[in-house]
Coordinates of C-alpha atoms in Angstrom, one line a residue:
Chain A
M1 CA 86.6 139.5 90.1
V2 CA 83.6 141.6 91.3
A3 CA 82.5 142.2 87.8
V4 CA 82.4 138.4 87.0
V5 CA 80.3 137.7 90.1
R6 CA 77.9 140.5 89.1
S7 CA 77.4 139.3 85.5
S8 CA 76.7 135.8 86.6
F9 CA 74.2 137.1 89.1
E10 CA 72.5 139.1 86.3
D11 CA 72.4 135.9 84.2
V12 CA 70.6 134.1 87.0
T13 CA 68.0 136.8 87.3
V14 CA 67.5 136.9 83.5
T15 CA 66.9 133.2 83.3
H16 CA 64.8 133.5 86.4
H17 CA 62.5 136.0 84.6
A18 CA 62.4 134.0 81.4
S19 CA 61.4 130.8 83.2
Q20 CA 58.9 132.8 85.3
R21 CA 57.3 134.1 82.1
R22 CA 57.3 130.5 80.7
A23 CA 55.5 129.4 83.8
Y24 CA 52.8 132.1 83.5
L25 CA 52.4 131.4 79.8
T26 CA 51.9 127.6 80.4
L27 CA 49.4 128.2 83.1
V28 CA 47.4 130.8 81.2
L29 CA 47.2 128.6 78.1
I30 CA 46.2 125.5 80.0
S31 CA 43.7 127.4 82.0
L32 CA 42.1 128.8 78.8
F33 CA 41.8 125.3 77.4
C34 CA 40.2 124.2 80.7
M35 CA 37.7 127.1 80.8
M36 CA 36.8 127.3 77.1
P37 CA 33.8 124.8 77.1
F38 CA 32.3 126.4 80.2
F39 CA 31.6 129.8 78.7
W40 CA 28.8 128.5 76.5
V41 CA 26.9 126.7 79.3
V42 CA 27.1 129.6 81.7
L43 CA 26.1 132.2 79.2
A44 CA 23.3 130.1 77.5
A45 CA 21.7 129.3 80.9
F46 CA 20.9 133.0 81.3
D47 CA 20.3 133.8 77.7
P48 CA 16.7 134.2 76.6
K49 CA 17.7 133.1 73.1
A50 CA 20.0 130.2 74.1
S51 CA 21.2 128.1 71.2
Q52 CA 23.8 125.5 70.5
F53 CA 26.4 128.2 69.8
L54 CA 28.5 130.4 72.1
Q55 CA 27.0 133.9 71.9
I56 CA 26.9 137.1 73.9
P57 CA 23.3 137.1 75.4
Q58 CA 21.1 140.1 74.4
G59 CA 19.5 140.1 77.8
V60 CA 19.7 138.2 81.1
T61 CA 16.9 135.9 82.2
L62 CA 16.2 133.5 85.0
D63 CA 13.4 131.8 83.2
H64 CA 15.4 128.7 82.3
F65 CA 16.0 128.1 86.0
K66 CA 12.4 128.8 86.9
N67 CA 11.4 126.4 84.1
I68 CA 13.3 123.6 85.7
F69 CA 11.2 123.9 88.9
A70 CA 7.9 124.5 87.0
N71 CA 8.6 121.8 84.4
E72 CA 7.6 118.5 86.0
S73 CA 10.3 116.4 84.4
G74 CA 13.2 118.7 85.3
M75 CA 12.2 118.8 89.0
R76 CA 11.7 115.0 89.0
W77 CA 15.1 114.4 87.5
V78 CA 16.7 116.6 90.2
L79 CA 14.7 114.9 93.0
N80 CA 15.4 111.4 91.8
S81 CA 19.1 112.1 91.5
V82 CA 19.2 113.5 95.0
V83 CA 17.2 110.6 96.6
I84 CA 19.1 107.8 94.8
V85 CA 22.6 109.2 95.0
G86 CA 22.0 110.6 98.6
S87 CA 20.8 107.2 99.8
A88 CA 23.6 105.4 98.1
T89 CA 26.1 107.7 99.7
I90 CA 24.7 107.2 103.2
L91 CA 24.5 103.5 102.8
T92 CA 28.1 103.4 101.5
L93 CA 29.3 105.4 104.5
I94 CA 27.6 103.0 107.0
F95 CA 28.9 99.8 105.4
A96 CA 32.3 101.3 104.7
G97 CA 32.5 102.6 108.2
F98 CA 32.0 99.1 109.7
G99 CA 34.0 97.4 107.0
G100 CA 36.9 99.8 107.2
Y101 CA 37.0 99.6 111.0
A102 CA 37.0 95.8 111.0
L103 CA 39.7 95.7 108.3
S104 CA 41.8 98.2 110.3
R105 CA 41.5 96.4 113.7
T106 CA 41.5 92.7 112.8
Q107 CA 44.6 90.6 112.6
A108 CA 42.8 87.6 111.2
W109 CA 44.0 85.6 108.2
W110 CA 41.5 87.2 105.9
K111 CA 42.9 90.8 106.3
R112 CA 45.6 90.6 103.7
P113 CA 43.7 88.7 100.9
L114 CA 40.7 91.1 101.5
L115 CA 42.8 94.2 101.1
Y116 CA 44.4 93.0 97.9
G117 CA 41.0 91.8 96.8
I118 CA 39.6 95.3 97.3
I119 CA 42.3 96.8 95.1
L120 CA 41.5 94.3 92.3
V121 CA 37.8 94.9 92.7
R122 CA 38.4 98.6 92.2
I123 CA 40.1 97.9 88.9
V124 CA 37.2 95.9 87.4
P125 CA 36.0 98.1 84.6
P126 CA 32.2 98.6 85.1
P127 CA 31.4 98.3 81.4
A128 CA 32.8 94.7 81.5
L129 CA 30.1 93.9 84.1
I130 CA 27.0 95.1 82.2
V131 CA 25.8 91.7 80.9
P132 CA 26.3 89.6 84.1
V133 CA 25.2 92.5 86.4
Y134 CA 22.1 92.8 84.3
K135 CA 21.4 89.1 84.8
V136 CA 21.9 89.4 88.5
M137 CA 19.6 92.4 88.7
L138 CA 17.0 90.6 86.6
F139 CA 17.1 87.6 89.0
L140 CA 16.7 89.8 92.1
N141 CA 14.0 91.8 90.3
D142 CA 11.9 88.7 89.7
W143 CA 12.4 87.6 93.2
V144 CA 11.3 90.9 94.7
N145 CA 8.3 91.3 92.5
G146 CA 7.3 87.8 93.4
L147 CA 7.4 88.8 97.0
I148 CA 5.4 91.9 96.3
N149 CA 2.7 90.0 94.5
Q150 CA 2.4 87.6 97.4
F151 CA 2.2 90.5 99.8
T152 CA -0.7 92.4 98.2
A153 CA -3.1 91.7 95.4
D154 CA -4.0 95.4 95.0
V155 CA -2.5 96.4 91.6
E156 CA -2.0 100.0 92.6
Q157 CA -0.1 99.0 95.7
Q158 CA 1.9 96.5 93.7
Q159 CA 3.0 99.2 91.3
M160 CA 4.0 101.5 94.1
L161 CA 6.0 98.9 95.9
S162 CA 7.5 97.7 92.7
R163 CA 8.7 101.2 91.9
M164 CA 10.4 101.4 95.3
F165 CA 11.9 98.0 95.6
S166 CA 12.5 96.7 92.1
F167 CA 16.0 96.1 90.9
I168 CA 15.3 97.0 87.4
D169 CA 13.5 100.3 87.0
G170 CA 13.2 100.8 90.8
Y171 CA 14.8 102.9 93.4
L172 CA 16.3 100.1 95.5
G173 CA 18.2 98.5 92.7
L174 CA 19.9 101.7 91.6
I175 CA 20.7 102.6 95.2
L176 CA 22.3 99.3 95.9
I177 CA 24.3 99.1 92.7
H178 CA 25.7 102.6 93.2
C179 CA 26.6 101.7 96.7
A180 CA 28.4 98.5 95.7
M181 CA 30.4 100.4 93.0
Q182 CA 31.5 103.0 95.6
L183 CA 32.3 100.6 98.4
P184 CA 35.8 99.5 97.5
L185 CA 37.3 103.0 97.5
A186 CA 35.2 104.0 100.6
I187 CA 36.3 101.0 102.6
W188 CA 39.9 101.7 101.7
I189 CA 39.7 105.3 102.8
M190 CA 38.0 104.4 106.1
K191 CA 40.5 101.7 106.8
T192 CA 43.4 104.2 106.3
F193 CA 41.7 106.7 108.6
F194 CA 41.0 104.1 111.3
D195 CA 44.6 102.9 111.0
A196 CA 45.7 106.4 112.2
I197 CA 43.5 106.2 115.3
P198 CA 45.5 104.4 118.1
K199 CA 43.8 101.3 119.5
D200 CA 44.8 102.7 123.0
Y201 CA 42.1 105.3 122.8
E202 CA 39.4 102.7 122.6
E203 CA 41.0 100.6 125.3
A204 CA 41.4 103.6 127.6
A205 CA 37.7 104.4 127.1
A206 CA 36.8 100.8 127.9
L207 CA 38.9 100.8 131.0
D208 CA 37.2 104.0 132.1
G209 CA 33.9 102.0 132.0
A210 CA 32.5 103.3 128.7
S211 CA 30.2 100.9 127.0
Q212 CA 30.9 99.7 123.5
W213 CA 28.4 102.2 122.1
Q214 CA 29.8 105.1 124.1
T215 CA 33.3 104.3 122.9
V216 CA 32.1 104.4 119.3
R217 CA 29.9 107.5 119.8
H218 CA 32.4 109.6 121.8
V219 CA 35.8 108.3 120.8
L220 CA 35.8 106.7 117.4
L221 CA 33.2 108.7 115.4
P222 CA 34.7 112.1 116.2
L223 CA 38.2 111.0 115.4
A224 CA 37.1 109.3 112.1
L225 CA 35.0 112.2 111.0
P226 CA 37.5 113.4 108.3
G227 CA 37.6 109.9 107.0
F228 CA 33.8 109.8 106.7
A229 CA 33.9 113.2 105.0
A230 CA 36.5 112.0 102.4
A231 CA 34.7 108.7 101.8
G232 CA 31.3 110.3 101.5
L233 CA 32.5 113.1 99.1
F234 CA 34.1 110.6 96.7
A235 CA 31.2 108.2 96.8
F236 CA 28.8 111.2 96.2
I237 CA 30.9 112.6 93.3
N238 CA 31.3 109.3 91.5
A239 CA 27.7 108.1 91.9
W240 CA 26.4 111.6 91.0
G241 CA 28.3 111.7 87.8
D242 CA 27.8 108.1 86.8
F243 CA 26.0 107.5 83.5
L244 CA 26.3 103.8 82.9
M245 CA 24.1 102.5 85.8
P246 CA 21.1 104.7 85.2
L247 CA 21.4 103.9 81.4
M248 CA 21.2 100.2 82.1
F249 CA 18.6 100.1 84.9
T250 CA 16.1 102.8 84.3
S251 CA 13.5 103.0 81.6
S252 CA 10.3 104.6 82.9
P253 CA 10.2 108.4 82.9
E254 CA 9.2 108.6 86.6
L255 CA 12.5 107.1 87.6
Q256 CA 14.7 109.2 85.3
T257 CA 17.7 110.8 87.0
L258 CA 19.6 113.9 85.8
P259 CA 22.2 112.3 83.5
L260 CA 19.8 110.1 81.7
G261 CA 17.0 112.6 81.5
M262 CA 19.3 115.2 80.1
F263 CA 20.8 112.7 77.6
R264 CA 17.4 111.6 76.3
A265 CA 16.2 115.2 76.1
F266 CA 19.3 116.0 74.1
L267 CA 18.7 113.2 71.7
R268 CA 15.4 114.7 70.5
V269 CA 17.4 116.6 67.9
D270 CA 14.5 118.5 66.4
A271 CA 13.2 119.9 69.7
I272 CA 16.1 120.6 72.0
D273 CA 15.4 123.4 74.5
Y274 CA 19.0 124.7 75.0
G275 CA 18.0 127.2 77.7
F276 CA 16.4 124.5 79.8
L277 CA 19.2 122.0 79.3
T278 CA 22.0 124.4 80.0
A279 CA 20.3 125.6 83.1
L280 CA 19.9 122.0 84.1
A281 CA 23.5 121.3 83.3
V282 CA 24.5 124.2 85.7
I283 CA 22.3 122.7 88.4
Y284 CA 23.6 119.2 87.8
T285 CA 27.3 120.4 87.8
L286 CA 27.2 122.7 90.9
P287 CA 26.9 120.0 93.6
A288 CA 29.7 118.0 92.0
V289 CA 32.0 121.1 91.8
I290 CA 31.3 122.0 95.4
A291 CA 31.9 118.5 96.6
F292 CA 35.1 118.3 94.6
A293 CA 36.4 121.5 96.1
F294 CA 36.1 119.9 99.6
A295 CA 37.4 116.5 98.5
R296 CA 40.4 117.9 96.7
K297 CA 42.6 117.9 99.8
F298 CA 41.9 114.3 100.4
L299 CA 42.7 113.3 96.9
T300 CA 46.3 112.5 97.3
Q301 CA 45.5 110.4 100.4
T302 CA 43.4 108.0 98.3
F303 CA 46.3 107.1 96.0
S304 CA 47.7 104.5 98.3
G305 CA 44.6 102.5 97.4
G306 CA 45.9 102.5 93.9
V307 CA 42.9 104.0 92.2
K308 CA 41.7 107.5 91.9
G309 CA 38.3 108.6 93.2
Chain B
M1 CA 25.5 78.2 126.0
I2 CA 29.1 78.4 125.1
K3 CA 31.0 81.3 126.6
L4 CA 33.3 83.1 124.2
T5 CA 36.4 84.8 125.3
Y6 CA 36.7 88.6 124.9
E7 CA 39.1 88.2 122.0
A8 CA 37.0 85.6 120.2
R9 CA 33.9 87.7 120.5
R10 CA 35.8 90.6 119.0
Q11 CA 37.0 88.6 116.1
L12 CA 33.5 87.4 115.4
G13 CA 32.3 91.1 115.6
Y14 CA 34.8 92.1 112.9
R15 CA 33.4 89.4 110.6
F16 CA 29.9 90.7 111.2
M17 CA 31.0 94.3 110.5
M18 CA 32.6 93.2 107.2
A19 CA 29.6 91.2 106.1
P20 CA 27.3 93.8 104.5
A21 CA 30.0 95.5 102.5
L22 CA 31.3 92.1 101.3
L23 CA 27.9 90.9 100.4
L24 CA 27.2 93.9 98.2
M25 CA 30.5 93.8 96.5
A26 CA 30.2 90.0 96.0
A27 CA 26.7 90.2 94.5
F28 CA 27.3 93.2 92.2
I29 CA 31.0 93.0 91.3
V30 CA 32.9 89.8 92.1
F31 CA 30.1 87.3 91.2
P32 CA 29.3 89.1 88.0
A33 CA 32.9 89.2 87.0
F34 CA 33.1 85.4 87.3
Y35 CA 29.7 85.0 85.8
A36 CA 30.9 86.8 82.7
F37 CA 33.3 83.9 82.1
S38 CA 30.5 81.3 82.1
L39 CA 28.1 83.5 80.1
S40 CA 30.8 83.9 77.5
L41 CA 30.5 80.2 76.8
T42 CA 26.8 80.4 75.9
D43 CA 24.8 81.7 73.0
D44 CA 22.6 83.7 75.4
A45 CA 20.7 86.6 73.8
L46 CA 18.3 89.3 74.9
L47 CA 15.6 88.4 72.3
G48 CA 14.6 85.4 70.3
F49 CA 14.9 81.7 71.0
A50 CA 18.3 81.8 72.8
A51 CA 16.8 84.2 75.3
Q52 CA 14.6 81.5 76.7
E53 CA 16.9 78.6 76.4
S54 CA 20.5 79.5 76.1
S55 CA 22.9 76.6 75.5
F56 CA 26.6 75.9 76.0
V57 CA 28.6 76.7 72.9
G58 CA 32.1 76.2 74.2
L59 CA 34.7 78.7 72.8
R60 CA 32.6 79.6 69.8
N61 CA 32.1 83.2 70.9
F62 CA 35.9 83.5 71.3
S63 CA 36.7 82.1 67.9
R64 CA 34.2 84.5 66.4
L65 CA 35.6 87.3 68.5
F66 CA 39.2 86.8 67.3
G67 CA 38.0 86.7 63.7
D68 CA 35.8 89.8 64.1
P69 CA 37.3 93.0 62.6
L70 CA 35.1 95.1 64.7
F71 CA 36.6 93.6 67.9
W72 CA 40.2 94.3 66.7
N73 CA 39.1 97.8 65.7
S74 CA 37.7 98.3 69.2
L75 CA 40.9 97.1 70.8
K76 CA 42.9 99.4 68.5
V77 CA 40.6 102.4 69.3
T78 CA 40.9 101.7 73.0
L79 CA 44.7 101.5 72.8
I80 CA 45.0 104.8 70.9
F81 CA 42.5 106.5 73.3
V82 CA 44.4 105.4 76.4
I83 CA 47.8 106.3 75.0
G84 CA 46.6 109.6 73.4
S85 CA 44.7 110.9 76.4
A86 CA 46.1 109.3 79.6
V87 CA 49.7 108.5 78.7
I88 CA 50.4 111.5 76.6
G89 CA 47.7 114.3 76.8
Q90 CA 46.9 114.4 80.5
F91 CA 50.4 113.5 81.5
V92 CA 52.2 116.2 79.5
L93 CA 49.7 119.0 80.3
G94 CA 49.4 117.9 83.9
F95 CA 53.2 117.7 84.3
L96 CA 53.6 121.2 82.7
S97 CA 51.1 122.7 85.1
A98 CA 52.6 121.0 88.1
L99 CA 56.0 122.3 87.2
A100 CA 54.7 125.8 86.5
L101 CA 52.8 125.8 89.9
Q102 CA 56.1 124.9 91.6
R103 CA 57.4 128.3 90.7
P104 CA 56.6 131.4 92.8
V105 CA 53.7 132.5 90.5
R106 CA 50.8 134.7 91.6
Y107 CA 47.1 133.6 91.6
K108 CA 48.2 130.0 92.3
P109 CA 44.8 129.0 93.8
I110 CA 42.9 130.5 90.9
F111 CA 45.0 128.6 88.3
N112 CA 44.6 125.5 90.4
A113 CA 40.8 125.8 90.6
I114 CA 40.4 126.4 86.9
I115 CA 42.5 123.4 86.0
C116 CA 40.6 121.2 88.5
L117 CA 37.2 122.4 87.2
P118 CA 36.9 119.9 84.2
N119 CA 37.6 117.0 86.6
A120 CA 34.6 117.8 88.7
V121 CA 32.0 117.9 85.9
P122 CA 29.7 114.8 85.5
E123 CA 30.3 112.7 82.4
M124 CA 27.0 113.6 80.8
V125 CA 27.7 117.4 81.1
V126 CA 31.2 116.9 79.6
G127 CA 29.6 115.4 76.5
F128 CA 27.1 118.2 76.4
L129 CA 29.7 121.0 76.7
W130 CA 32.0 119.5 74.0
I131 CA 29.2 118.9 71.6
S132 CA 28.7 122.6 71.6
M133 CA 32.5 123.2 71.3
F134 CA 32.7 120.8 68.3
A135 CA 29.5 122.1 66.7
S136 CA 29.8 122.2 63.0
G137 CA 29.2 125.3 60.9
E138 CA 30.9 128.6 61.2
Y139 CA 29.3 129.4 64.5
G140 CA 30.8 126.4 66.3
T141 CA 33.1 127.6 69.1
L142 CA 36.1 125.5 67.9
N143 CA 35.5 126.5 64.3
R144 CA 35.5 130.2 65.3
L145 CA 38.8 129.7 67.1
V146 CA 40.5 127.9 64.3
A147 CA 39.2 130.5 61.8
W148 CA 41.7 133.0 63.4
F149 CA 44.4 130.7 62.0
G150 CA 42.7 130.6 58.6
V151 CA 41.3 127.0 59.0
D152 CA 38.0 126.3 57.4
P153 CA 35.0 125.2 59.5
Q154 CA 35.2 121.4 60.3
Q155 CA 32.8 118.8 61.3
W156 CA 35.1 117.8 64.2
L157 CA 33.2 114.7 65.5
Y158 CA 32.9 113.3 62.0
T159 CA 36.2 114.2 60.5
F160 CA 38.4 113.6 63.5
P161 CA 36.3 111.5 65.9
L162 CA 39.0 109.7 67.7
L163 CA 41.2 112.8 68.1
S164 CA 38.1 114.7 69.4
I165 CA 37.4 112.2 72.2
I166 CA 41.1 112.2 73.0
I167 CA 41.1 115.9 73.4
V168 CA 38.0 115.8 75.6
N169 CA 39.4 113.2 77.9
T170 CA 42.7 115.0 78.1
W171 CA 40.8 118.2 79.1
R172 CA 39.0 116.2 81.8
G173 CA 42.1 114.5 83.3
I174 CA 44.8 117.3 83.4
A175 CA 43.8 118.0 87.0
F176 CA 44.3 114.4 88.2
A177 CA 47.8 114.3 86.7
M178 CA 48.6 117.7 88.0
I179 CA 47.5 116.9 91.6
L180 CA 49.4 113.6 91.7
L181 CA 52.5 114.9 90.1
T182 CA 52.5 118.0 92.3
S183 CA 52.6 115.8 95.4
G184 CA 55.5 113.9 93.8
L185 CA 57.4 117.1 93.1
A186 CA 56.8 118.4 96.6
A187 CA 58.5 115.2 98.0
I188 CA 61.8 115.9 96.2
P189 CA 64.2 117.3 98.8
K190 CA 65.0 121.0 98.0
D191 CA 68.7 120.7 98.9
I192 CA 69.3 118.4 95.8
Y193 CA 68.2 121.3 93.6
E194 CA 70.4 123.8 95.5
A195 CA 73.4 121.5 95.2
A196 CA 72.9 121.2 91.5
R197 CA 72.6 125.0 91.1
V198 CA 75.8 125.5 93.1
D199 CA 77.5 123.1 90.7
G200 CA 76.2 125.2 87.8
A201 CA 73.6 122.9 86.3
T202 CA 71.2 124.5 83.8
D203 CA 67.4 124.2 84.1
T204 CA 67.3 121.5 81.4
Q205 CA 69.9 119.5 83.1
V206 CA 68.2 119.8 86.5
F207 CA 64.9 118.6 84.9
W208 CA 66.3 115.6 83.1
R209 CA 68.9 114.5 85.7
I210 CA 67.1 115.3 88.9
T211 CA 63.4 115.9 88.5
V212 CA 62.6 113.1 86.1
P213 CA 64.5 110.3 87.9
M214 CA 63.2 111.4 91.3
M215 CA 59.7 111.5 89.9
M216 CA 59.8 108.0 88.5
P217 CA 57.8 106.2 91.2
T218 CA 55.1 108.9 91.0
I219 CA 55.1 108.8 87.2
F220 CA 54.7 105.0 87.4
L221 CA 51.8 105.3 89.8
Y222 CA 50.2 107.9 87.6
M223 CA 50.5 105.8 84.5
F224 CA 49.0 102.8 86.2
I225 CA 46.0 104.6 87.7
S226 CA 45.2 106.6 84.6
T227 CA 45.5 103.6 82.3
V228 CA 43.2 101.6 84.4
T229 CA 40.6 104.4 84.8
T230 CA 40.8 105.4 81.1
F231 CA 40.3 101.8 80.1
A232 CA 37.0 101.8 82.1
I233 CA 35.6 104.9 80.6
F234 CA 32.1 104.6 79.2
G235 CA 29.8 107.6 79.7
L236 CA 32.1 110.2 78.4
V237 CA 32.4 108.7 75.0
Y238 CA 28.9 107.4 74.9
T239 CA 27.4 110.8 75.4
L240 CA 29.7 112.3 72.8
S241 CA 29.5 109.8 70.0
R242 CA 28.0 106.5 71.1
G243 CA 31.0 104.8 69.4
G244 CA 30.3 106.3 66.0
P245 CA 30.7 107.4 63.3
A246 CA 31.2 104.0 61.8
N247 CA 32.8 102.5 65.0
S248 CA 35.6 105.0 64.9
T249 CA 35.3 105.8 68.6
E250 CA 34.0 102.4 69.8
I251 CA 36.2 101.8 72.8
L252 CA 35.9 98.4 74.5
G253 CA 33.2 99.5 77.0
I254 CA 31.0 100.8 74.2
Y255 CA 31.6 97.8 72.0
I256 CA 30.4 95.5 74.9
Y257 CA 27.3 97.7 75.4
N258 CA 26.5 97.8 71.7
Q259 CA 27.0 94.0 71.2
S260 CA 24.9 93.2 74.3
F261 CA 22.1 95.8 74.2
T262 CA 21.9 97.0 70.6
A263 CA 22.7 93.7 68.9
F264 CA 21.2 91.7 71.8
Q265 CA 24.0 89.1 71.9
L266 CA 24.6 88.7 75.6
G267 CA 26.9 85.7 75.2
Y268 CA 29.1 87.5 72.7
G269 CA 29.1 90.7 74.7
A270 CA 30.2 88.6 77.8
A271 CA 33.1 87.2 75.7
V272 CA 34.3 90.8 75.0
A273 CA 33.9 91.6 78.7
V274 CA 36.1 88.6 79.6
V275 CA 38.9 90.1 77.4
S276 CA 38.5 93.4 79.1
L277 CA 38.5 91.8 82.6
V278 CA 41.6 89.8 81.9
V279 CA 43.5 92.8 80.6
S280 CA 42.6 94.9 83.6
M281 CA 43.3 92.1 86.1
I282 CA 46.8 91.6 84.5
L283 CA 47.5 95.3 84.9
G284 CA 46.2 95.2 88.5
I285 CA 48.3 92.2 89.5
I286 CA 51.4 93.8 87.9
Y287 CA 50.7 96.9 89.9
V288 CA 50.2 95.2 93.3
R289 CA 53.3 93.1 92.8
A290 CA 55.5 95.9 91.4
L291 CA 54.7 98.5 94.0
K292 CA 54.3 96.1 96.9
V293 CA 51.3 98.1 98.0
E294 CA 51.4 98.7 101.8
V295 CA 48.3 97.3 103.3

């Protein structure tokens, strides 16, 4: 009797070890697959003789990174990306903060249709919008440039204003389109976070004589902070990585952002500076990776909205 | 001056707070989506006579569309791409990693971080990294890897274009499947497993009789989300192959772009967009109804 019990116990430990080994093997193989493409970009960025191929560097250099900041276009791409995606993220947070709060608190008839509508809007594939969005942007662009021409007759000023406020080949257009694309998910996230804040808190503050602004500033904002963090991180990651909008709405070199600038530099097949581009790829990727590391714990919470961030 | 009650003022306030977000989404997503339908009924073009004066052509774009082998090719490529990468590739590898991470393995956070890394990389960089992986000639990374198994150097993006973009998208999406499926696995009560063990069930039996049935809602959610997002992919494939060679990787998004901005046929591009919109809206409505999403 004792012997039987022991042998079955050994069986269990044997299968336990076998499946444990299987688990490690699975994880190691999948991890290798995931890491493989990164070796090249990380090594080449520090390799004085960087090429298209994975190779052990003969020396280590920081020249490629220095080049980015010395080279006018590299620095400009970085700054343009930061300004455009940064403004779009902030704008998204403001609008989604108000929108999410209203959606969470209201009991009006439009609550339900709007929430379902937002899920459907999230599902619209951006490539399907390229033609009509281009037309909308063209229309707004003509309107804005008409205003600018009325406002000043000075050509230099016109060009400057046009660069700032144009919808095609201008900062404002890119900022607003990125913001619009990120809003559905951001509103959904904010609404879920506001749902978790009891209405009583606001009412208690109001009873204690706090003004509307004080309630928002001292009660709502601190409690909703994780929501803003989640919404902001996802908006940033998605807009930062987006390739389609810059491809459609930028043409002049002064407005080029990282994805498009890198893509166009990479198309000049005969004169690709691999060191410069890999260093730039590292710089372009780092903020996204850092943001993703913070956003990861919110990821499962956004699923209820039906669509991943 | 009409005095509003406290409640009425609040209700009005909610509408004002909603307004800016609604306006932006309406102008750049909802209106364009409907506008695509009306554009698809015209011969609008980016250049030439039709650019100044586009006219109503009825369903001519659609009849042309359904007779266009390139459109059917694009639909087929999209279907294979979605099934190959989202339904099979990412799902199988993501499920395997989620199951492995359920076990008491060491270095869990490290494995986790490595698997998540590809998901965090911007689309353009994904294309850049994999062009180096797929580089032809004997020094290409993938060619050196397969050389260990005695395979001759290949021109991956030319010989196996569709398989190549499926591999890249699988690589990118494992993390998402893993994270979602891990949360599904964690929600299965542990005592069911213990009861099965006591009854002498084997690992395989436990997997097929308990894990899979209990995971069905999560798997369904995963399939929906990944299908919809893979359907909307543009930059990843555009930076790798721009739809080529010979339209072999021309997924719907790229077909729309090429028809509209390379062939300059906006009306025809809009007709393809309408097909893509209708497909994704059908998926979306099925999802909202089937899961009865809590709002």
